[in-house]
XYZ file of C-alpha atoms in Angstrom:
733
model
C 108.632 159.919 22.733
C 108.959 157.587 25.684
C 105.841 155.822 26.877
C 107.172 155.581 30.423
C 109.713 157.405 32.544
C 113.109 155.664 32.519
C 113.993 153.221 35.281
C 117.167 151.547 36.346
C 117.363 147.941 35.128
C 116.407 145.391 37.828
C 119.021 143.673 39.910
C 119.570 139.999 39.238
C 118.185 137.972 42.120
C 117.860 134.276 42.616
C 114.331 133.013 42.914
C 113.420 131.939 46.413
C 111.220 129.019 47.264
C 108.300 130.137 49.438
C 107.637 126.800 51.100
C 110.034 123.942 51.857
C 109.452 120.893 49.743
C 109.759 117.327 51.013
C 113.065 115.586 50.581
C 113.133 113.375 47.506
C 114.909 110.080 46.982
C 117.528 111.836 44.875
C 118.547 114.037 47.825
C 118.727 111.084 50.191
C 120.814 108.944 47.828
C 123.323 111.708 47.242
C 123.837 112.108 50.976
C 124.658 108.472 51.633
C 128.295 107.742 52.319
C 129.600 111.108 51.061
C 133.191 109.883 51.196
C 132.567 107.419 48.359
C 132.624 108.138 44.666
C 128.974 108.897 43.793
C 129.162 107.184 40.386
C 128.328 103.680 41.687
C 125.317 105.144 43.528
C 124.024 106.898 40.420
C 124.516 103.893 38.176
C 123.146 101.522 40.756
C 120.068 103.620 41.397
C 117.456 101.953 39.224
C 114.247 103.307 40.732
C 112.569 106.675 41.273
C 114.296 109.819 40.128
C 117.688 108.307 39.302
C 116.196 105.798 36.913
C 114.274 108.538 35.169
C 117.303 110.781 34.858
C 119.443 107.961 33.434
C 116.786 106.994 30.921
C 116.242 110.581 29.802
C 119.920 111.416 29.557
C 121.342 108.121 28.256
C 118.606 105.980 26.771
C 117.028 108.948 24.993
C 120.344 110.149 23.577
C 120.104 108.223 20.317
C 116.336 108.638 20.037
C 116.567 112.402 20.506
C 119.668 113.055 18.469
C 122.446 112.360 20.941
C 123.685 109.206 19.218
C 124.492 110.629 15.830
C 121.408 109.290 14.056
C 120.103 112.234 12.049
C 116.865 110.498 11.127
C 115.948 109.742 14.744
C 116.943 113.235 15.769
C 114.238 114.682 13.556
C 111.581 112.402 14.970
C 109.377 114.501 17.258
C 107.413 111.939 19.135
C 106.453 108.856 17.159
C 108.440 106.687 19.582
C 108.122 106.370 23.319
C 110.340 104.883 25.969
C 109.255 102.931 29.031
C 110.715 104.314 32.235
C 109.418 101.514 34.439
C 106.741 101.547 37.131
C 104.085 101.961 34.443
C 105.512 105.284 33.192
C 106.330 106.019 29.536
C 107.788 109.191 28.030
C 108.330 110.643 24.588
C 109.665 113.853 23.162
C 107.167 116.035 21.295
C 107.041 119.335 19.443
C 106.958 122.111 22.020
C 103.828 124.327 21.848
C 104.291 128.005 21.057
C 105.854 129.994 23.888
C 104.797 133.492 24.957
C 107.519 136.097 24.453
C 108.558 136.197 28.099
C 109.486 132.500 28.319
C 112.425 130.691 26.738
C 112.828 126.902 26.460
C 115.658 125.428 28.515
C 114.833 121.761 27.850
C 113.038 119.643 25.324
C 109.284 119.136 25.702
C 108.287 115.705 27.011
C 104.929 113.973 27.293
C 104.338 111.327 29.956
C 101.840 108.536 30.492
C 101.428 106.929 33.905
C 99.195 104.049 34.916
C 98.574 105.659 38.312
C 99.198 108.929 40.103
C 102.263 108.523 42.292
C 104.687 111.054 43.819
C 107.883 111.281 41.813
C 111.154 113.181 41.741
C 111.838 114.135 38.155
C 114.738 115.563 36.178
C 115.013 116.878 32.615
C 118.274 117.448 30.712
C 118.930 121.119 29.939
C 119.776 122.338 26.456
C 122.075 125.041 27.854
C 125.176 124.701 30.010
C 123.984 126.505 33.124
C 124.070 125.893 36.847
C 121.936 128.912 37.748
C 118.361 128.056 38.770
C 117.231 131.733 38.822
C 114.147 132.124 36.665
C 113.958 128.403 35.833
C 110.706 126.523 36.318
C 108.965 123.300 35.339
C 105.992 124.181 33.141
C 103.123 122.145 31.752
C 100.922 123.028 28.788
C 97.259 122.746 29.738
C 94.051 124.440 28.533
C 95.996 126.158 25.744
C 98.354 127.928 28.113
C 101.634 127.349 29.898
C 101.323 126.869 33.642
C 104.229 126.740 36.065
C 104.141 123.677 38.299
C 107.336 124.115 40.305
C 110.655 125.890 40.406
C 113.792 124.022 39.416
C 115.084 122.942 42.776
C 118.589 121.903 41.787
C 120.834 121.346 38.777
C 123.113 118.297 38.726
C 125.432 116.860 36.097
C 125.005 113.293 34.770
C 127.283 111.872 32.092
C 128.129 115.363 30.846
C 124.487 116.523 30.834
C 123.119 119.265 33.108
C 119.823 118.095 34.596
C 117.249 120.249 36.383
C 115.194 118.437 39.001
C 112.379 118.784 41.508
C 109.585 116.683 43.061
C 105.966 116.298 41.974
C 102.961 114.838 43.769
C 102.103 112.958 40.573
C 103.545 112.416 37.100
C 102.656 115.433 34.892
C 100.994 114.911 31.516
C 103.713 116.976 29.841
C 106.704 118.981 30.965
C 109.422 121.372 29.901
C 111.890 123.573 31.737
C 111.430 127.237 30.776
C 113.215 130.408 31.848
C 111.477 133.715 32.569
C 113.205 136.523 30.668
C 113.956 139.509 32.894
C 112.865 143.010 31.891
C 111.864 146.370 33.379
C 108.246 146.787 34.484
C 106.133 149.866 35.129
C 103.338 150.226 37.693
C 100.211 152.365 37.423
C 97.847 153.062 40.295
C 94.207 154.106 39.980
C 92.643 156.220 42.726
C 89.054 157.024 43.650
C 88.322 160.731 43.466
C 90.124 162.581 46.291
C 91.849 159.344 47.300
C 95.442 159.145 48.553
C 98.036 156.572 47.519
C 98.722 153.654 49.813
C 102.020 154.279 51.655
C 103.477 151.026 50.246
C 102.601 151.909 46.637
C 105.585 152.457 44.353
C 104.023 153.668 41.126
C 105.213 155.318 37.930
C 101.745 156.518 36.875
C 98.912 157.871 39.058
C 95.387 157.955 37.602
C 92.689 159.508 39.825
C 89.199 158.724 38.507
C 88.226 162.396 38.456
C 86.337 163.041 35.235
C 83.336 161.931 33.169
C 82.243 162.800 29.624
C 79.307 165.195 29.151
C 76.618 164.990 26.466
C 77.906 168.133 24.690
C 81.382 166.636 24.289
C 82.907 168.472 27.233
C 84.512 166.880 30.272
C 83.210 167.358 33.787
C 84.984 166.841 37.106
C 87.533 168.249 39.476
C 91.153 167.205 39.835
C 92.332 165.278 42.873
C 95.254 166.925 44.607
C 98.113 164.442 44.258
C 101.343 165.246 46.171
C 104.321 165.963 43.956
C 106.310 162.792 43.404
C 108.321 160.923 40.807
C 105.239 159.673 38.923
C 103.259 160.692 35.847
C 99.834 162.187 36.607
C 97.351 160.833 34.056
C 93.764 161.221 35.346
C 91.043 158.857 34.148
C 87.886 159.898 32.311
C 85.352 157.256 33.336
C 82.963 156.339 30.544
C 82.145 152.798 31.622
C 79.064 153.175 33.830
C 75.606 152.696 32.328
C 74.977 156.451 32.045
C 78.439 157.537 30.920
C 78.755 154.657 28.426
C 75.584 155.860 26.723
C 77.070 159.366 26.528
C 80.288 158.014 24.993
C 78.355 156.139 22.305
C 76.305 159.261 21.485
C 79.502 161.319 21.146
C 81.099 158.759 18.846
C 78.074 158.751 16.511
C 78.316 162.487 15.861
C 81.409 163.821 14.088
C 81.043 167.315 15.552
C 80.702 165.917 19.087
C 83.774 163.737 18.520
C 85.745 166.784 17.470
C 84.494 168.755 20.475
C 85.391 165.889 22.798
C 88.920 165.701 21.394
C 89.363 169.437 21.925
C 87.961 169.326 25.464
C 90.272 166.489 26.510
C 93.357 168.094 24.958
C 92.572 171.391 26.731
C 92.014 169.589 30.050
C 95.417 167.908 29.831
C 97.229 171.105 28.893
C 95.504 173.355 31.420
C 95.881 170.804 34.211
C 99.577 170.283 33.543
C 98.982 166.539 33.309
C 101.403 164.111 31.680
C 98.498 162.657 29.721
C 95.031 161.188 30.063
C 93.529 157.728 30.571
C 90.199 156.845 28.948
C 88.153 154.068 30.514
C 85.744 153.671 27.586
C 85.211 149.965 28.094
C 81.574 149.671 26.949
C 81.663 151.112 23.445
C 78.961 149.713 21.149
C 80.508 147.161 18.792
C 78.911 149.030 15.849
C 80.942 152.131 16.721
C 84.340 150.492 16.153
C 85.430 152.689 13.238
C 84.231 155.850 14.967
C 86.100 154.903 18.132
C 89.329 154.233 16.224
C 89.047 157.598 14.401
C 88.395 159.391 17.690
C 91.397 157.748 19.394
C 93.766 158.483 16.509
C 92.660 162.120 16.385
C 93.082 162.532 20.152
C 96.465 160.783 20.134
C 97.742 163.139 17.425
C 96.655 166.197 19.446
C 98.224 164.927 22.666
C 101.469 163.700 21.107
C 101.851 167.079 19.423
C 102.063 168.564 22.924
C 104.320 165.767 24.212
C 101.445 164.240 26.198
C 100.457 160.581 26.526
C 97.257 158.678 25.878
C 96.192 155.553 27.761
C 93.153 153.331 27.173
C 91.585 151.079 29.824
C 89.623 148.405 27.967
C 88.221 144.876 28.387
C 90.318 141.959 27.111
C 89.879 140.710 23.533
C 86.875 138.421 23.235
C 85.234 136.061 20.752
C 82.100 138.230 20.915
C 81.947 141.351 18.698
C 83.854 144.335 20.073
C 84.412 147.924 19.037
C 88.170 147.690 19.488
C 90.463 147.415 16.483
C 93.509 146.389 18.498
C 95.986 146.858 15.685
C 94.949 150.455 15.013
C 94.558 151.340 18.683
C 97.932 149.804 19.539
C 99.670 151.978 16.949
C 97.959 155.176 18.126
C 98.201 155.088 21.924
C 101.002 154.813 24.476
C 99.365 152.403 26.945
C 96.556 149.846 26.879
C 95.396 148.660 30.296
C 93.572 145.331 30.135
C 90.730 145.010 32.625
C 90.274 141.699 34.498
C 87.284 139.378 34.471
C 85.684 139.228 37.913
C 85.113 135.475 38.299
C 88.537 133.892 39.025
C 87.704 130.609 37.284
C 86.513 132.377 34.127
C 89.546 134.664 34.389
C 91.974 131.777 34.025
C 89.887 130.145 31.311
C 89.942 133.340 29.269
C 92.776 135.750 30.080
C 95.840 133.797 28.831
C 94.360 133.308 25.357
C 93.134 136.919 25.339
C 96.631 138.214 26.056
C 98.098 135.887 23.434
C 95.721 137.386 20.898
C 96.307 140.966 22.030
C 100.098 140.958 21.768
C 99.852 139.803 18.157
C 98.352 143.223 17.334
C 99.843 145.439 20.061
C 103.418 145.908 21.192
C 103.532 143.950 24.510
C 105.530 146.785 26.033
C 102.449 149.020 25.710
C 100.172 146.571 27.519
C 99.555 146.712 31.279
C 97.590 144.021 33.114
C 95.036 145.466 35.542
C 94.999 143.773 38.964
C 91.885 144.209 41.097
C 92.748 144.024 44.833
C 89.094 143.638 45.862
C 87.698 140.256 46.854
C 84.801 138.771 44.878
C 81.408 137.403 45.897
C 79.681 135.181 43.348
C 76.155 133.777 43.225
C 75.539 131.684 40.143
C 76.813 133.685 37.170
C 76.557 137.009 39.019
C 79.662 138.436 40.683
C 80.361 141.616 42.587
C 83.443 143.065 44.282
C 83.529 143.159 48.080
C 86.108 144.436 50.526
C 89.014 142.336 51.754
C 88.116 142.721 55.431
C 84.458 142.304 54.522
C 85.259 138.881 53.065
C 87.333 137.976 56.121
C 84.526 139.070 58.465
C 82.100 136.768 56.649
C 84.503 133.861 57.088
C 85.015 134.644 60.787
C 81.352 134.672 61.811
C 80.778 132.290 64.707
C 77.554 130.989 66.210
C 76.286 128.812 69.068
C 74.522 125.650 67.987
C 73.849 124.089 71.385
C 72.448 124.776 73.947
C 69.992 127.680 73.755
C 71.084 131.029 75.187
C 68.997 130.470 78.337
C 70.686 127.125 79.020
C 74.268 128.398 78.913
C 75.244 127.965 82.552
C 78.452 127.211 84.467
C 79.891 123.804 83.577
C 77.695 123.402 80.471
C 79.423 122.466 77.195
C 78.653 125.016 74.494
C 78.946 123.884 70.856
C 80.479 126.609 68.681
C 80.564 126.618 64.897
C 82.052 128.774 62.139
C 78.699 129.132 60.404
C 80.105 130.176 57.018
C 82.911 127.601 56.927
C 81.580 124.445 58.564
C 80.448 121.680 56.216
C 77.704 120.758 58.687
C 76.222 124.200 57.967
C 76.221 123.531 54.218
C 79.313 125.689 53.798
C 82.859 124.818 52.745
C 86.055 125.791 54.595
C 88.792 128.130 53.472
C 90.901 126.389 50.862
C 93.119 127.109 47.882
C 91.089 126.943 44.651
C 93.369 125.567 41.939
C 90.996 126.527 39.122
C 90.883 130.145 40.215
C 94.361 130.331 41.809
C 92.832 132.013 44.855
C 91.768 131.345 48.456
C 88.015 130.735 48.583
C 85.143 129.446 50.691
C 81.431 128.945 50.113
C 78.414 129.837 52.251
C 75.479 127.504 52.673
C 71.801 128.420 52.547
C 69.170 128.534 49.824
C 71.575 130.399 47.515
C 75.140 129.195 47.603
C 77.593 132.080 47.633
C 81.255 131.696 46.803
C 83.757 134.141 48.247
C 87.148 134.589 46.587
C 89.730 136.388 48.742
C 92.242 138.287 46.632
C 95.658 138.598 48.268
C 99.354 138.410 47.439
C 99.146 134.683 46.692
C 96.518 135.073 43.963
C 98.036 138.271 42.585
C 101.444 136.606 42.165
C 99.918 134.101 39.741
C 98.520 136.974 37.677
C 101.846 138.783 37.727
C 103.439 135.710 36.200
C 101.418 136.460 33.052
C 103.016 139.905 32.995
C 106.345 138.081 32.848
C 105.274 135.361 30.436
C 103.851 137.761 27.830
C 106.547 140.413 28.410
C 103.948 143.076 29.143
C 104.909 146.620 29.982
C 103.748 146.318 33.560
C 100.816 146.137 35.932
C 98.028 148.564 36.852
C 96.323 148.361 40.256
C 92.588 149.073 40.055
C 92.545 150.743 43.483
C 95.894 151.906 44.842
C 94.420 154.041 47.610
C 95.088 153.876 51.323
C 91.443 154.240 52.350
C 89.735 151.402 50.475
C 89.035 147.970 51.948
C 91.397 146.071 49.677
C 94.231 143.593 50.166
C 97.709 145.045 50.457
C 99.350 143.413 47.428
C 102.164 145.931 47.132
C 104.811 143.597 48.511
C 104.571 141.183 45.588
C 104.131 143.981 43.012
C 107.137 145.926 44.294
C 109.096 142.675 44.320
C 108.350 142.139 40.627
C 109.644 145.612 39.785
C 112.780 145.271 41.903
C 113.792 141.747 40.877
C 111.961 141.293 37.527
C 110.707 137.948 38.863
C 107.825 136.695 40.948
C 107.797 133.613 43.167
C 104.663 131.502 43.094
C 103.416 129.957 46.318
C 100.170 128.599 47.693
C 99.162 128.919 51.340
C 99.680 125.828 53.445
C 96.440 124.018 54.326
C 97.208 124.273 58.032
C 97.433 128.073 57.870
C 93.886 128.195 56.481
C 92.463 126.200 59.387
C 90.374 128.310 61.810
C 91.087 128.425 65.539
C 89.145 129.489 68.621
C 90.142 131.559 71.644
C 88.515 132.178 75.007
C 90.434 135.199 76.385
C 87.908 135.808 79.194
C 88.082 132.276 80.556
C 86.556 128.848 80.135
C 88.009 125.687 78.623
C 87.885 125.580 74.825
C 90.008 122.460 74.380
C 92.418 122.333 71.425
C 90.430 125.143 69.792
C 91.089 124.340 66.121
C 88.766 123.580 63.227
C 85.413 124.887 62.041
C 83.742 123.847 65.305
C 84.713 123.752 68.974
C 83.306 123.095 72.425
C 83.624 125.668 75.192
C 82.955 124.751 78.811
C 81.341 127.763 80.411
C 82.896 129.010 83.701
C 81.040 131.052 86.328
C 78.169 133.351 85.398
C 79.040 136.508 83.501
C 79.699 137.958 80.053
C 82.401 136.443 77.815
C 83.881 136.870 74.374
C 84.817 133.904 72.218
C 87.105 134.785 69.305
C 87.041 132.885 66.010
C 90.404 133.376 64.286
C 90.669 132.830 60.522
C 93.497 133.300 58.031
C 93.788 133.787 54.283
C 97.318 132.361 54.418
C 98.875 135.812 54.844
C 97.242 137.353 57.911
C 95.169 136.220 60.886
C 91.971 137.955 61.932
C 89.705 137.465 64.945
C 85.981 138.161 65.252
C 84.288 138.230 68.652
C 81.249 136.147 69.525
C 79.733 137.617 72.747
C 78.179 135.075 75.116
C 76.470 135.362 78.483
C 76.688 132.586 81.045
C 73.572 132.542 83.181
C 73.524 131.709 86.881
C 73.191 128.018 87.629
C 70.762 126.436 90.108
C 71.643 127.000 93.748
C 72.824 123.699 95.339
C 70.361 122.093 97.773
C 71.305 122.129 101.497
C 73.064 118.972 102.662
C 70.988 117.168 105.384
C 72.635 117.104 108.840
C 73.205 113.549 110.107
C 73.235 113.135 113.941
C 75.445 110.421 115.351
C 75.093 108.902 118.853
C 77.775 109.730 121.442
C 80.978 107.809 120.974
C 81.768 105.038 123.457
C 85.270 105.542 124.766
C 87.242 102.335 124.566
C 90.511 102.123 126.543
C 93.487 101.940 124.217
C 95.883 99.051 124.674
C 99.558 99.772 125.082
C 100.984 100.686 121.691
C 102.918 98.003 119.943
C 106.003 98.712 117.911
C 105.098 99.403 114.278
C 106.851 100.300 111.110
C 107.059 103.927 110.027
C 104.170 104.529 107.602
C 105.095 105.067 103.943
C 103.839 108.337 102.485
C 101.283 107.934 99.676
C 102.580 108.836 96.238
C 101.637 112.175 94.710
C 98.587 112.029 92.480
C 99.280 115.071 90.318
C 98.004 114.299 86.800
C 97.833 115.911 83.383
C 97.738 119.714 83.598
C 94.225 121.117 83.358
C 93.108 124.333 81.733
C 93.383 126.101 85.081
C 97.120 125.349 85.291
C 97.839 127.329 82.109
C 98.654 130.930 82.991
C 99.975 133.747 80.843
C 101.069 137.323 81.420
C 101.154 139.829 78.538
C 102.611 143.324 78.716
C 102.420 146.025 76.025
C 104.205 149.366 75.698
C 104.760 151.849 72.858
C 107.469 154.240 71.668
C 106.814 157.109 69.250
C 108.911 160.045 68.087
C 109.325 161.673 71.490
C 112.985 162.251 72.428
C 113.287 159.707 75.261
C 113.279 156.479 73.128
C 111.601 154.676 76.036
C 108.701 152.264 75.643
C 105.918 153.519 77.905
C 102.170 153.567 78.499
C 100.806 156.106 77.802
C 103.172 157.283 75.062
C 103.165 160.705 73.402
C 103.931 161.150 69.701
C 103.184 163.508 66.826
C 100.543 162.929 64.156
C 101.726 160.840 61.232
C 104.691 159.405 63.121
C 105.721 155.749 63.293
C 104.977 154.078 66.618
C 106.635 150.810 67.618
C 104.640 148.542 69.925
C 106.590 146.170 72.165
C 104.885 143.049 73.549
C 106.200 140.825 76.334
C 104.731 137.310 76.518
C 105.527 135.463 79.746
C 104.518 131.837 80.389
C 103.485 131.348 84.043
C 102.382 127.730 83.479
C 104.149 124.641 84.894
C 104.309 123.169 81.371
C 105.738 124.358 78.024
C 103.269 126.281 75.840
C 103.253 127.369 72.195
C 102.134 130.825 71.083
C 99.014 130.122 69.044
C 97.843 133.595 67.999
C 98.253 137.325 68.516
C 95.129 139.387 67.838
C 95.264 143.191 67.812
C 92.057 145.236 68.027
C 93.418 148.175 66.018
C 95.704 146.440 63.521
C 94.061 143.104 62.592
C 96.411 140.629 61.000
C 99.562 142.304 62.292
C 102.738 140.218 62.457
C 104.763 140.617 65.642
C 108.445 139.764 65.140
C 111.258 138.990 67.557
C 114.792 140.415 67.450
C 115.721 137.912 64.714
C 112.911 139.207 62.508
C 110.818 136.055 62.882
C 107.094 135.804 63.580
C 106.664 134.565 67.149
C 103.543 132.563 66.267
C 104.508 128.917 66.763
C 107.307 129.745 69.243
C 107.430 127.407 72.251
C 107.968 128.938 75.697
C 109.564 126.943 78.510
C 107.692 126.281 81.777
C 107.545 129.119 84.291
C 111.006 129.882 85.679
C 109.694 131.144 89.004
C 108.761 134.739 88.198
C 105.121 133.715 88.752
C 102.600 136.490 88.125
C 105.058 139.152 86.968
C 105.237 139.788 83.190
C 109.002 139.645 82.734
C 110.999 139.149 79.554
C 113.802 137.274 81.294
C 114.319 133.541 80.794
C 113.259 130.901 78.283
C 109.655 131.149 79.487
C 109.248 134.563 77.837
C 109.338 136.161 74.401
C 109.492 139.751 73.187
C 108.202 140.933 69.830
C 107.571 144.273 68.115
C 105.628 145.796 65.251
C 105.518 149.347 63.891
C 102.520 151.320 62.609
C 101.908 154.894 61.517
C 99.591 156.745 63.937
C 97.566 159.786 62.907
C 95.291 160.098 65.952
C 95.222 159.066 69.593
C 94.499 155.387 70.053
C 94.307 152.706 72.731
C 95.719 149.542 71.252
C 94.909 146.185 72.866
C 96.608 142.926 72.042
C 95.369 139.455 73.020
C 97.849 136.565 73.052
C 96.742 132.923 73.189
C 98.991 129.969 74.015
C 98.332 126.232 74.022
C 99.861 123.127 75.536
C 98.333 121.026 72.755
C 95.156 120.321 74.714
C 94.129 123.515 76.493
C 94.557 127.212 75.793
C 95.127 130.319 77.877
C 94.922 133.982 76.885
C 95.849 137.364 78.300
C 95.525 140.925 77.043
C 97.192 144.270 77.640
C 96.783 147.745 76.181
C 99.047 150.636 75.313
C 97.691 154.166 74.981
C 99.206 156.478 72.372
C 98.432 160.196 72.707
C 98.916 162.249 69.535
C 99.957 165.802 70.365
């Protein structure tokens, strides 16, 4: 019996590099004088990458078996070779590899007197020029960790060499290849939840049922639309109350038998493909009873061509009730739950999976990914929503002056209270230990917030590859929950059988400030800013933050109070003028006009016009405002951004009140953030898309109810900013 529905094998696809890497000395040397034979350049290059390649390929040849010396070939590291610049290297016995990785080079250990950037190459043991799936890995904390993709393969003296650049010399290194395979995806749903529209799952598991004290099962099935996926509801026995019921059932043989019968009947009567048991808190003393229960239930279900899945915690050094060898033989799927704290996760999960796949067929194992963010205080962690975490990061405050003293012309000090180091907090940054974007709040109790997104999930999916697991299970695959949309990277793994690792650029994590209602906010970047209040009135300041994937803005409402009325200027009375006869005019030179004194553009010279229209499924295919469409249809919003300033400006941000974090793309499919617009071409205050001073971008969203969508665009000349907003009304008929 198949554990999963069949799938087409994945297409071969070359790995892509998410972020450009700096040019290394190897690249520059190869580009010099291309008309010459490169051999003199390679031989003459005695520093940096070229020296290292030559030493590894040529000088190591006899030491590592290339010179015909059988004795030296068997030596696995007693000798080392100096590579110059205080760097030594030696070959060593490669540590054990997980089943999803294959060695493509020898394993080398390096010693360096200081940390210096270096371009490095290792000779390959196979004759290949294809970099797909190849990466530089280091062995650290008892697990393999990928440092970089193989950027390029070159040939030196008959040896194929894979190379890339590093910020410092690694402690050890080998080139490994990820072995491609077919992966399955399971999605868990809250009761009555609906799948996210981007979810592409093979198994759907609504959390609909709980065990009862008499061995029966209670709950009501979630209506899941018919689709090409197996319906395997979850019986949740992991809460404090239901875990106690599970343990009581396991202690009593008659209750175990009744529970087996109740589950088998539920699956048959419901027409389900199988059942998933989340019995993750079984008393360690009940291990034998749990194994007997699982084997009995598996026999009943398999006899009816049904499947059995277990959702359990990872193997641990502490006593557990789970005999992995017996459970792995009995069931079709084992979903491994994650540990909440990201740092503890990476300290524990790789070794746990290594242990698990010794007892269980890796193809039966699915790694559970939790798309919720995490808040941690001390050793206590709890899941929080994705937007909830972002909202905490985007909370702004006024630090000076007091509310009563905010008057026209007064400088107002703004601060991101949960990111600014002056507030005892720490800014958004990539946490290498937890492989996640994080920040910390100040105060009496220091809270750490870990924002789960596609970046952090991709690192976890690499373990699915490395250990050749059967696939991945998403802890909440619903459309209604406040979780990160990680389906892009998960669907990419299924389609290409590979995952590209990337970390967000530091600059993308830097907050920015906007003043769409007016006032000078300067450059408007960083965890603090100064806003010069304009005339009296109510204003919104927007603090924009990013997790590296999306940008979000949170409003900080401010009121500028009326300033003091200026005192009347005293009237000075002059005596009557004495008229003096004018002499006859003498010839004089024509006066020279004074030069113009126009200086650096001020904030008031920056002007912007934004226009927004929408187009739904009505027959006219015209972008309009208001626009009529049917419920559940896709609506495309079209935004025109027109620079009416006398200087070039760069689009700094686009903030949408209905779809936070949306990416607006031009006709080439590129995000317009960062696009520079030419100075005003003379259209002045009309929002036109003609000329180099304008840009047009679009984004599409599914609309289920009438909505008024407002977009705010901010531009900068590098010193000042300007913003403008426009709305489009969509009427659902």
